[in-house]
Tab-separated table of N, CA and C and ligand atoms in Angstrom:
chain	number	residue	atom	x	y	z
A	1	MET	N	135.526	-28.850	44.094
A	1	MET	CA	135.962	-29.269	42.743
A	1	MET	C	136.182	-28.041	41.860
A	2	LYS	N	137.339	-28.050	41.191
A	2	LYS	CA	137.629	-26.916	40.301
A	2	LYS	C	136.917	-27.092	38.959
A	3	HIS	N	136.846	-26.016	38.210
A	3	HIS	CA	136.328	-26.128	36.844
A	3	HIS	C	137.397	-26.784	35.951
A	4	ILE	N	136.944	-27.367	34.854
A	4	ILE	CA	137.872	-27.892	33.850
A	4	ILE	C	137.617	-27.101	32.566
A	5	PHE	N	138.599	-26.313	32.149
A	5	PHE	CA	138.453	-25.506	30.932
A	5	PHE	C	139.077	-26.265	29.758
A	6	LEU	N	138.278	-26.553	28.755
A	6	LEU	CA	138.809	-27.171	27.536
A	6	LEU	C	139.089	-26.064	26.546
A	7	THR	N	140.356	-25.913	26.183
A	7	THR	CA	140.752	-24.857	25.255
A	7	THR	C	141.399	-25.481	24.020
A	8	GLY	N	141.630	-24.645	23.020
A	8	GLY	CA	142.286	-25.118	21.804
A	8	GLY	C	141.655	-24.479	20.582
A	9	PHE	N	142.336	-24.639	19.472
A	9	PHE	CA	141.894	-24.049	18.203
A	9	PHE	C	140.522	-24.614	17.816
A	10	MET	N	139.833	-23.875	16.937
A	10	MET	CA	138.577	-24.376	16.373
A	10	MET	C	138.812	-25.776	15.800
A	11	GLY	N	137.867	-26.666	16.012
A	11	GLY	CA	137.982	-28.001	15.421
A	11	GLY	C	138.922	-28.947	16.137
A	12	THR	N	139.324	-28.615	17.348
A	12	THR	CA	140.173	-29.564	18.086
A	12	THR	C	139.326	-30.505	18.944
A	13	GLY	N	138.004	-30.364	18.876
A	13	GLY	CA	137.133	-31.356	19.529
A	13	GLY	C	136.664	-30.975	20.925
A	14	LYS	N	136.710	-29.688	21.257
A	14	LYS	CA	136.358	-29.271	22.633
A	14	LYS	C	134.924	-29.681	22.993
A	15	THR	N	133.997	-29.449	22.078
A	15	THR	CA	132.591	-29.760	22.378
A	15	THR	C	132.382	-31.269	22.521
A	16	THR	N	132.940	-32.037	21.580
A	16	THR	CA	132.785	-33.492	21.627
A	16	THR	C	133.381	-34.062	22.907
A	17	ILE	N	134.581	-33.587	23.244
A	17	ILE	CA	135.271	-34.153	24.402
A	17	ILE	C	134.599	-33.720	25.704
A	18	SER	N	134.001	-32.538	25.699
A	18	SER	CA	133.279	-32.126	26.912
A	18	SER	C	132.126	-33.096	27.186
A	19	GLY	N	131.508	-33.641	26.123
A	19	GLY	CA	130.423	-34.613	26.292
A	19	GLY	C	130.932	-35.918	26.909
A	20	SER	N	132.096	-36.382	26.456
A	20	SER	CA	132.661	-37.626	27.010
A	20	SER	C	133.106	-37.424	28.458
A	21	LEU	N	133.682	-36.261	28.729
A	21	LEU	CA	134.137	-35.974	30.100
A	21	LEU	C	132.951	-35.885	31.059
A	22	LYS	N	131.869	-35.330	30.560
A	22	LYS	CA	130.651	-35.198	31.382
A	22	LYS	C	130.195	-36.587	31.854
A	23	GLU	N	130.196	-37.552	30.923
A	23	GLU	CA	129.775	-38.913	31.287
A	23	GLU	C	130.747	-39.554	32.263
A	24	LEU	N	132.027	-39.310	32.025
A	24	LEU	CA	133.068	-39.946	32.841
A	24	LEU	C	133.110	-39.357	34.251
A	25	LEU	N	132.957	-38.054	34.360
A	25	LEU	CA	133.166	-37.380	35.654
A	25	LEU	C	131.862	-36.960	36.332
A	26	HIS	N	130.752	-37.133	35.623
A	26	HIS	CA	129.438	-36.722	36.165
A	26	HIS	C	129.446	-35.262	36.607
A	27	MET	N	129.961	-34.437	35.745
A	27	MET	CA	129.974	-32.988	36.021
A	27	MET	C	129.103	-32.284	34.972
A	28	ASP	N	128.626	-31.095	35.316
A	28	ASP	CA	127.881	-30.293	34.337
A	28	ASP	C	128.822	-29.761	33.258
A	29	VAL	N	128.267	-29.479	32.095
A	29	VAL	CA	129.046	-28.884	31.003
A	29	VAL	C	128.397	-27.568	30.588
A	30	ILE	N	129.237	-26.571	30.336
A	30	ILE	CA	128.732	-25.351	29.677
A	30	ILE	C	129.545	-25.135	28.413
A	31	ASP	N	128.863	-24.943	27.304
A	31	ASP	CA	129.530	-24.569	26.067
A	31	ASP	C	129.503	-23.038	26.009
A	32	MET	N	130.700	-22.454	26.041
A	32	MET	CA	130.790	-20.994	26.165
A	32	MET	C	130.164	-20.262	24.974
A	33	ASP	N	130.417	-20.759	23.769
A	33	ASP	CA	129.817	-20.115	22.585
A	33	ASP	C	128.286	-20.130	22.699
A	34	GLN	N	127.776	-21.295	23.125
A	34	GLN	CA	126.322	-21.426	23.262
A	34	GLN	C	125.795	-20.466	24.339
A	35	ALA	N	126.536	-20.375	25.455
A	35	ALA	CA	126.108	-19.495	26.556
A	35	ALA	C	126.069	-18.040	26.076
A	36	ILE	N	127.064	-17.663	25.259
A	36	ILE	CA	127.097	-16.273	24.760
A	36	ILE	C	125.961	-16.055	23.757
A	37	GLU	N	125.715	-17.046	22.919
A	37	GLU	CA	124.583	-16.927	21.972
A	37	GLU	C	123.265	-16.770	22.734
A	38	ASP	N	123.114	-17.545	23.812
A	38	ASP	CA	121.874	-17.462	24.606
A	38	ASP	C	121.757	-16.083	25.260
A	39	MET	N	122.885	-15.600	25.784
A	39	MET	CA	122.892	-14.302	26.470
A	39	MET	C	122.551	-13.168	25.493
A	40	GLU	N	123.141	-13.264	24.299
A	40	GLU	CA	122.984	-12.185	23.315
A	40	GLU	C	121.788	-12.394	22.398
A	41	GLN	N	121.173	-13.593	22.505
A	41	GLN	CA	120.025	-13.915	21.637
A	41	GLN	C	120.373	-13.772	20.162
A	42	MET	N	121.579	-14.232	19.823
A	42	MET	CA	122.060	-14.083	18.441
A	42	MET	C	123.102	-15.170	18.168
A	43	PRO	N	123.119	-15.754	16.977
A	43	PRO	CA	124.207	-16.691	16.663
A	43	PRO	C	125.551	-15.963	16.552
A	44	ILE	N	126.645	-16.717	16.786
A	44	ILE	CA	127.992	-16.109	16.781
A	44	ILE	C	128.279	-15.302	15.497
A	45	PRO	N	127.994	-15.843	14.303
A	45	PRO	CA	128.322	-15.051	13.104
A	45	PRO	C	127.612	-13.691	13.093
A	46	GLU	N	126.401	-13.665	13.654
A	46	GLU	CA	125.657	-12.404	13.698
A	46	GLU	C	126.260	-11.446	14.733
A	47	ILE	N	126.719	-11.999	15.858
A	47	ILE	CA	127.372	-11.141	16.873
A	47	ILE	C	128.604	-10.479	16.234
A	48	PHE	N	129.408	-11.295	15.519
A	48	PHE	CA	130.600	-10.738	14.851
A	48	PHE	C	130.194	-9.666	13.837
A	49	ALA	N	129.166	-9.958	13.040
A	49	ALA	CA	128.789	-9.047	11.950
A	49	ALA	C	128.165	-7.758	12.482
A	50	GLN	N	127.320	-7.882	13.498
A	50	GLN	CA	126.585	-6.696	13.964
A	50	GLN	C	127.313	-5.918	15.041
A	51	MET	N	128.001	-6.643	15.942
A	51	MET	CA	128.610	-5.976	17.104
A	51	MET	C	130.138	-5.903	16.996
A	52	GLY	N	130.719	-6.762	16.176
A	52	GLY	CA	132.171	-6.757	16.004
A	52	GLY	C	132.862	-7.780	16.899
A	53	GLU	N	134.097	-8.124	16.496
A	53	GLU	CA	134.840	-9.149	17.242
A	53	GLU	C	135.173	-8.688	18.665
A	54	THR	N	135.525	-7.401	18.808
A	54	THR	CA	135.920	-6.914	20.151
A	54	THR	C	134.767	-7.100	21.141
A	55	TYR	N	133.563	-6.841	20.682
A	55	TYR	CA	132.393	-7.027	21.553
A	55	TYR	C	132.278	-8.497	21.962
A	56	PHE	N	132.466	-9.401	20.982
A	56	PHE	CA	132.392	-10.836	21.277
A	56	PHE	C	133.450	-11.218	22.317
A	57	ARG	N	134.659	-10.665	22.153
A	57	ARG	CA	135.745	-10.983	23.109
A	57	ARG	C	135.388	-10.480	24.503
A	58	GLN	N	134.695	-9.348	24.574
A	58	GLN	CA	134.263	-8.829	25.882
A	58	GLN	C	133.226	-9.767	26.510
A	59	CYS	N	132.376	-10.334	25.665
A	59	CYS	CA	131.378	-11.300	26.173
A	59	CYS	C	132.096	-12.502	26.797
A	60	GLU	N	133.158	-12.982	26.112
A	60	GLU	CA	133.904	-14.127	26.636
A	60	GLU	C	134.495	-13.798	28.009
A	61	THR	N	135.111	-12.619	28.099
A	61	THR	CA	135.744	-12.219	29.368
A	61	THR	C	134.684	-12.057	30.463
A	62	GLY	N	133.549	-11.483	30.114
A	62	GLY	CA	132.455	-11.299	31.075
A	62	GLY	C	131.934	-12.640	31.567
A	63	PHE	N	131.820	-13.597	30.640
A	63	PHE	CA	131.346	-14.937	31.007
A	63	PHE	C	132.285	-15.558	32.048
A	64	LEU	N	133.587	-15.458	31.812
A	64	LEU	CA	134.566	-16.080	32.725
A	64	LEU	C	134.513	-15.440	34.105
A	65	ARG	N	134.288	-14.146	34.151
A	65	ARG	CA	134.239	-13.436	35.445
A	65	ARG	C	133.097	-13.947	36.323
A	66	ASN	N	132.046	-14.414	35.674
A	66	ASN	CA	130.858	-14.835	36.439
A	66	ASN	C	130.886	-16.293	36.877
A	67	LEU	N	132.006	-16.975	36.666
A	67	LEU	CA	132.048	-18.409	36.954
A	67	LEU	C	132.428	-18.758	38.378
A	68	LYS	N	132.983	-17.775	39.084
A	68	LYS	CA	133.615	-18.055	40.381
A	68	LYS	C	132.709	-18.802	41.358
A	69	GLU	N	131.450	-18.419	41.400
A	69	GLU	CA	130.549	-18.977	42.414
A	69	GLU	C	129.998	-20.349	42.036
A	70	ARG	N	130.197	-20.780	40.795
A	70	ARG	CA	129.599	-22.045	40.340
A	70	ARG	C	130.316	-23.258	40.891
A	71	GLU	N	129.570	-24.363	41.042
A	71	GLU	CA	130.152	-25.676	41.327
A	71	GLU	C	131.097	-26.061	40.186
A	72	GLY	N	132.056	-26.941	40.452
A	72	GLY	CA	132.989	-27.384	39.412
A	72	GLY	C	132.269	-27.833	38.139
A	73	THR	N	132.604	-27.221	37.046
A	73	THR	CA	131.903	-27.446	35.771
A	73	THR	C	132.931	-27.619	34.654
A	74	ILE	N	132.564	-28.404	33.654
A	74	ILE	CA	133.412	-28.518	32.453
A	74	ILE	C	132.999	-27.375	31.524
A	75	ILE	N	133.972	-26.541	31.164
A	75	ILE	CA	133.660	-25.411	30.285
A	75	ILE	C	134.344	-25.633	28.939
A	76	SER	N	133.555	-25.784	27.912
A	76	SER	CA	134.105	-25.888	26.564
A	76	SER	C	134.257	-24.456	26.029
A	77	CYS	N	135.511	-24.000	25.936
A	77	CYS	CA	135.775	-22.577	25.613
A	77	CYS	C	135.770	-22.332	24.107
A	78	GLY	N	135.497	-21.117	23.706
A	78	GLY	CA	135.709	-20.715	22.322
A	78	GLY	C	137.217	-20.689	22.042
A	79	GLY	N	137.576	-20.871	20.777
A	79	GLY	CA	138.983	-21.005	20.411
A	79	GLY	C	139.861	-19.788	20.700
A	80	GLY	N	139.243	-18.613	20.905
A	80	GLY	CA	140.048	-17.411	21.119
A	80	GLY	C	140.254	-17.057	22.590
A	81	VAL	N	139.690	-17.833	23.489
A	81	VAL	CA	139.706	-17.464	24.917
A	81	VAL	C	141.117	-17.283	25.508
A	82	PRO	N	142.077	-18.183	25.220
A	82	PRO	CA	143.395	-18.015	25.854
A	82	PRO	C	144.225	-16.853	25.291
A	83	LEU	N	143.694	-16.123	24.314
A	83	LEU	CA	144.476	-15.042	23.702
A	83	LEU	C	144.541	-13.800	24.591
A	84	ARG	N	143.624	-13.681	25.545
A	84	ARG	CA	143.625	-12.507	26.441
A	84	ARG	C	144.182	-12.899	27.804
A	85	ASP	N	145.146	-12.107	28.289
A	85	ASP	CA	145.756	-12.384	29.600
A	85	ASP	C	144.705	-12.492	30.698
A	86	GLU	N	143.743	-11.556	30.687
A	86	GLU	CA	142.757	-11.565	31.781
A	86	GLU	C	141.904	-12.838	31.758
A	87	ASN	N	141.697	-13.404	30.593
A	87	ASN	CA	140.954	-14.673	30.523
A	87	ASN	C	141.772	-15.809	31.134
A	88	VAL	N	143.067	-15.800	30.812
A	88	VAL	CA	143.943	-16.858	31.341
A	88	VAL	C	143.976	-16.753	32.866
A	89	GLU	N	144.118	-15.528	33.378
A	89	GLU	CA	144.130	-15.336	34.842
A	89	GLU	C	142.827	-15.831	35.463
A	90	ALA	N	141.711	-15.495	34.823
A	90	ALA	CA	140.407	-15.896	35.367
A	90	ALA	C	140.274	-17.423	35.385
A	91	MET	N	140.751	-18.089	34.338
A	91	MET	CA	140.644	-19.555	34.290
A	91	MET	C	141.536	-20.189	35.348
A	92	LYS	N	142.766	-19.686	35.451
A	92	LYS	CA	143.727	-20.256	36.409
A	92	LYS	C	143.250	-20.080	37.845
A	93	ALA	N	142.493	-19.011	38.081
A	93	ALA	CA	142.053	-18.713	39.445
A	93	ALA	C	140.998	-19.711	39.930
A	94	CYS	N	140.310	-20.377	39.004
A	94	CYS	CA	139.222	-21.236	39.478
A	94	CYS	C	139.174	-22.590	38.779
A	95	GLY	N	140.238	-22.964	38.070
A	95	GLY	CA	140.151	-24.261	37.408
A	95	GLY	C	141.450	-24.713	36.786
A	96	ILE	N	141.387	-25.865	36.122
A	96	ILE	CA	142.562	-26.315	35.379
A	96	ILE	C	142.276	-26.138	33.884
A	97	VAL	N	143.346	-25.833	33.159
A	97	VAL	CA	143.202	-25.498	31.742
A	97	VAL	C	143.800	-26.633	30.899
A	98	VAL	N	142.944	-27.260	30.114
A	98	VAL	CA	143.380	-28.358	29.249
A	98	VAL	C	143.425	-27.837	27.815
A	99	LEU	N	144.560	-28.079	27.167
A	99	LEU	CA	144.697	-27.668	25.760
A	99	LEU	C	144.544	-28.890	24.862
A	100	LEU	N	143.586	-28.850	23.960
A	100	LEU	CA	143.420	-29.915	22.972
A	100	LEU	C	144.092	-29.473	21.680
A	101	THR	N	144.867	-30.364	21.083
A	101	THR	CA	145.564	-29.996	19.848
A	101	THR	C	145.198	-30.975	18.725
A	102	ALA	N	145.421	-30.519	17.500
A	102	ALA	CA	145.229	-31.373	16.312
A	102	ALA	C	146.039	-30.743	15.192
A	103	SER	N	146.372	-31.541	14.193
A	103	SER	CA	147.141	-30.999	13.064
A	103	SER	C	146.223	-30.105	12.223
A	104	PRO	N	146.797	-29.152	11.450
A	104	PRO	CA	145.980	-28.294	10.586
A	104	PRO	C	145.120	-29.116	9.615
A	105	GLU	N	145.659	-30.247	9.163
A	105	GLU	CA	144.906	-31.087	8.213
A	105	GLU	C	143.674	-31.686	8.898
A	106	THR	N	143.862	-32.172	10.134
A	106	THR	CA	142.724	-32.731	10.885
A	106	THR	C	141.700	-31.641	11.149
A	107	ILE	N	142.192	-30.461	11.552
A	107	ILE	CA	141.277	-29.354	11.849
A	107	ILE	C	140.475	-29.008	10.597
A	108	TYR	N	141.170	-28.922	9.481
A	108	TYR	CA	140.487	-28.576	8.224
A	108	TYR	C	139.362	-29.568	7.938
A	109	GLU	N	139.666	-30.859	8.065
A	109	GLU	CA	138.644	-31.884	7.811
A	109	GLU	C	137.439	-31.706	8.739
A	110	ARG	N	137.712	-31.309	9.977
A	110	ARG	CA	136.617	-31.185	10.948
A	110	ARG	C	135.767	-29.920	10.750
A	111	VAL	N	136.368	-28.863	10.175
A	111	VAL	CA	135.615	-27.593	10.088
A	111	VAL	C	135.106	-27.272	8.671
A	112	LYS	N	135.567	-28.059	7.689
A	112	LYS	CA	135.340	-27.620	6.300
A	112	LYS	C	133.860	-27.488	5.917
A	113	ASP	N	132.986	-28.285	6.535
A	113	ASP	CA	131.572	-28.249	6.136
A	113	ASP	C	130.699	-27.380	7.042
A	114	SER	N	131.291	-26.738	8.041
A	114	SER	CA	130.454	-25.899	8.915
A	114	SER	C	130.644	-24.428	8.549
A	115	HIS	N	129.639	-23.624	8.874
A	115	HIS	CA	129.692	-22.206	8.480
A	115	HIS	C	129.404	-21.287	9.656
A	116	ASP	N	129.739	-21.754	10.856
A	116	ASP	CA	129.417	-20.957	12.041
A	116	ASP	C	130.654	-20.334	12.690
A	117	ARG	N	131.781	-20.319	11.946
A	117	ARG	CA	133.010	-19.745	12.512
A	117	ARG	C	133.476	-18.580	11.629
A	118	PRO	N	133.092	-17.352	12.024
A	118	PRO	CA	133.352	-16.189	11.159
A	118	PRO	C	134.827	-16.020	10.803
A	119	LEU	N	135.745	-16.417	11.698
A	119	LEU	CA	137.169	-16.182	11.407
A	119	LEU	C	137.688	-17.063	10.277
A	120	LEU	N	136.966	-18.128	9.958
A	120	LEU	CA	137.439	-19.013	8.885
A	120	LEU	C	136.640	-18.854	7.595
A	121	GLU	N	135.562	-18.091	7.659
A	121	GLU	CA	134.670	-18.041	6.481
A	121	GLU	C	135.328	-17.438	5.242
A	122	GLN	N	136.235	-16.461	5.446
A	122	GLN	CA	136.858	-15.801	4.285
A	122	GLN	C	137.902	-16.684	3.609
A	123	ASN	N	138.519	-17.561	4.386
A	123	ASN	CA	139.672	-18.294	3.869
A	123	ASN	C	139.807	-19.636	4.574
A	124	LYS	N	138.929	-20.569	4.247
A	124	LYS	CA	138.954	-21.841	4.972
A	124	LYS	C	139.826	-22.844	4.223
A	125	THR	N	141.142	-22.765	4.469
A	125	THR	CA	142.091	-23.668	3.822
A	125	THR	C	143.057	-24.198	4.888
A	126	PRO	N	143.680	-25.373	4.629
A	126	PRO	CA	144.653	-25.887	5.599
A	126	PRO	C	145.795	-24.893	5.820
A	127	GLU	N	146.174	-24.145	4.751
A	127	GLU	CA	147.296	-23.183	4.856
A	127	GLU	C	146.939	-22.052	5.822
A	128	TYR	N	145.742	-21.511	5.671
A	128	TYR	CA	145.343	-20.402	6.550
A	128	TYR	C	145.193	-20.897	7.995
A	129	ILE	N	144.653	-22.102	8.128
A	129	ILE	CA	144.503	-22.669	9.474
A	129	ILE	C	145.879	-22.805	10.118
A	130	ARG	N	146.863	-23.277	9.357
A	130	ARG	CA	148.219	-23.422	9.907
A	130	ARG	C	148.779	-22.054	10.334
A	131	GLU	N	148.556	-21.049	9.495
A	131	GLU	CA	149.072	-19.699	9.781
A	131	GLU	C	148.486	-19.161	11.103
A	132	LEU	N	147.163	-19.292	11.238
A	132	LEU	CA	146.493	-18.797	12.443
A	132	LEU	C	146.904	-19.614	13.666
A	133	LEU	N	147.039	-20.906	13.453
A	133	LEU	CA	147.457	-21.808	14.532
A	133	LEU	C	148.863	-21.447	15.017
A	134	ASP	N	149.774	-21.177	14.086
A	134	ASP	CA	151.148	-20.813	14.457
A	134	ASP	C	151.157	-19.539	15.295
A	135	LYS	N	150.301	-18.574	14.911
A	135	LYS	CA	150.237	-17.317	15.663
A	135	LYS	C	149.714	-17.553	17.074
A	136	ARG	N	148.746	-18.440	17.189
A	136	ARG	CA	148.074	-18.626	18.478
A	136	ARG	C	148.780	-19.601	19.418
A	137	GLU	N	149.591	-20.479	18.840
A	137	GLU	CA	150.153	-21.570	19.635
A	137	GLU	C	150.836	-21.125	20.932
A	138	PRO	N	151.673	-20.060	20.883
A	138	PRO	CA	152.328	-19.649	22.143
A	138	PRO	C	151.319	-19.276	23.223
A	139	TYR	N	150.218	-18.665	22.850
A	139	TYR	CA	149.194	-18.280	23.837
A	139	TYR	C	148.515	-19.524	24.416
A	140	TYR	N	148.201	-20.451	23.530
A	140	TYR	CA	147.555	-21.685	23.992
A	140	TYR	C	148.463	-22.428	24.970
A	141	LYS	N	149.733	-22.564	24.589
A	141	LYS	CA	150.660	-23.366	25.406
A	141	LYS	C	150.934	-22.702	26.749
A	142	ARG	N	151.047	-21.384	26.718
A	142	ARG	CA	151.336	-20.646	27.942
A	142	ARG	C	150.207	-20.816	28.971
A	143	ALA	N	148.978	-20.925	28.481
A	143	ALA	CA	147.837	-21.007	29.397
A	143	ALA	C	147.620	-22.422	29.943
A	144	ALA	N	148.168	-23.434	29.246
A	144	ALA	CA	147.735	-24.813	29.523
A	144	ALA	C	148.410	-25.462	30.730
A	145	ASP	N	147.605	-26.179	31.528
A	145	ASP	CA	148.151	-27.043	32.577
A	145	ASP	C	148.403	-28.444	32.019
A	146	LEU	N	147.652	-28.813	31.020
A	146	LEU	CA	147.777	-30.136	30.399
A	146	LEU	C	147.514	-29.988	28.911
A	147	GLU	N	148.334	-30.680	28.098
A	147	GLU	CA	148.140	-30.619	26.644
A	147	GLU	C	147.839	-32.030	26.140
A	148	VAL	N	146.786	-32.176	25.371
A	148	VAL	CA	146.402	-33.507	24.883
A	148	VAL	C	146.193	-33.446	23.374
A	149	SER	N	146.930	-34.283	22.655
A	149	SER	CA	146.735	-34.346	21.207
A	149	SER	C	145.482	-35.182	20.921
A	150	THR	N	144.688	-34.745	19.948
A	150	THR	CA	143.445	-35.460	19.642
A	150	THR	C	143.547	-36.240	18.332
A	151	ASP	N	144.652	-36.088	17.618
A	151	ASP	CA	144.793	-36.766	16.324
A	151	ASP	C	144.735	-38.288	16.501
A	152	GLY	N	143.837	-38.936	15.777
A	152	GLY	CA	143.785	-40.393	15.768
A	152	GLY	C	143.298	-41.035	17.055
A	153	LYS	N	142.711	-40.259	17.959
A	153	LYS	CA	142.214	-40.850	19.214
A	153	LYS	C	140.702	-40.695	19.294
A	154	SER	N	140.061	-41.588	20.037
A	154	SER	CA	138.609	-41.447	20.237
A	154	SER	C	138.362	-40.448	21.372
A	155	ALA	N	137.141	-39.905	21.391
A	155	ALA	CA	136.795	-38.945	22.449
A	155	ALA	C	136.917	-39.609	23.824
A	156	GLY	N	136.539	-40.896	23.886
A	156	GLY	CA	136.619	-41.638	25.159
A	156	GLY	C	138.058	-41.731	25.654
A	157	GLN	N	138.980	-42.040	24.731
A	157	GLN	CA	140.408	-42.144	25.105
A	157	GLN	C	140.915	-40.809	25.650
A	158	ILE	N	140.533	-39.753	24.969
A	158	ILE	CA	141.009	-38.417	25.365
A	158	ILE	C	140.454	-38.048	26.745
A	159	ALA	N	139.174	-38.361	26.960
A	159	ALA	CA	138.570	-38.058	28.262
A	159	ALA	C	139.289	-38.819	29.374
A	160	GLU	N	139.640	-40.090	29.116
A	160	GLU	CA	140.382	-40.886	30.124
A	160	GLU	C	141.737	-40.257	30.411
A	161	GLU	N	142.382	-39.772	29.347
A	161	GLU	CA	143.700	-39.135	29.503
A	161	GLU	C	143.588	-37.910	30.420
A	162	ILE	N	142.533	-37.151	30.216
A	162	ILE	CA	142.334	-35.940	31.038
A	162	ILE	C	142.023	-36.348	32.476
A	163	LYS	N	141.191	-37.374	32.637
A	163	LYS	CA	140.802	-37.820	33.991
A	163	LYS	C	142.034	-38.212	34.807
A	164	LYS	N	142.974	-38.905	34.173
A	164	LYS	CA	144.193	-39.349	34.877
A	164	LYS	C	144.963	-38.175	35.459
A	165	PHE	N	144.887	-37.042	34.755
A	165	PHE	CA	145.658	-35.859	35.169
A	165	PHE	C	145.029	-35.157	36.372
A	166	LEU	N	143.726	-35.369	36.586
A	166	LEU	CA	143.005	-34.552	37.590
A	166	LEU	C	143.406	-34.906	39.025
B	1	S3P	C1	136.721	-18.569	17.698
B	1	S3P	C2	136.292	-19.865	17.908
B	1	S3P	C3	134.870	-20.233	17.937
B	1	S3P	C4	134.008	-19.044	18.365
B	1	S3P	C5	134.312	-17.849	17.513
B	1	S3P	C6	135.783	-17.427	17.568
B	1	S3P	C7	138.187	-18.291	17.659
B	1	S3P	O1	134.662	-21.307	18.852
B	1	S3P	O2	134.225	-18.737	19.713
B	1	S3P	O3	133.931	-18.161	16.199
B	1	S3P	O4	138.589	-17.117	17.736
B	1	S3P	O5	138.963	-19.269	17.573
B	1	S3P	P1	135.120	-22.835	18.572
B	1	S3P	O6	136.565	-22.940	18.908
B	1	S3P	O7	134.267	-23.611	19.520
B	1	S3P	O8	134.833	-23.131	17.139
């Protein structure tokens, strides 16, 4: 069984949907942000503040390199993972890549009350989210084997949609 990588912008529901997929497919789940926090013994905002974004990106790449030997697992990726070519290659080599999408307005509603995403803390507005999303979209789409919109759907519906593709 291959891994299933859930990718997409912050607030597209990767963590929630990984929970529904876990129930549906009876597979283990790893939340990549959580795994990096556990490895570094520090919350993500602190990793960004103390070590810098480049260090965090290296942690993501290092995490992906170590997945090869694992049984098929659902991996809920951080939103920046598909931005690096080597990450995309690593995911493609051992799994299928699912892209979850949502409108900037939906994303804004989902992230507005949380404070654990350093890239949005300076400017958490629908306009900025759209700008960042537009920049990232080509990278997300290029990496994806399957694209699933999450707007107006339940996590269960989305998980079923992904299951059909497998
Ligand atoms: C990031 C997304 C975050 C986290 C970090 C950077 C990004 O994960 O990895 O704050 O660059 O999009 P989520 O997508 O799970 O919020």
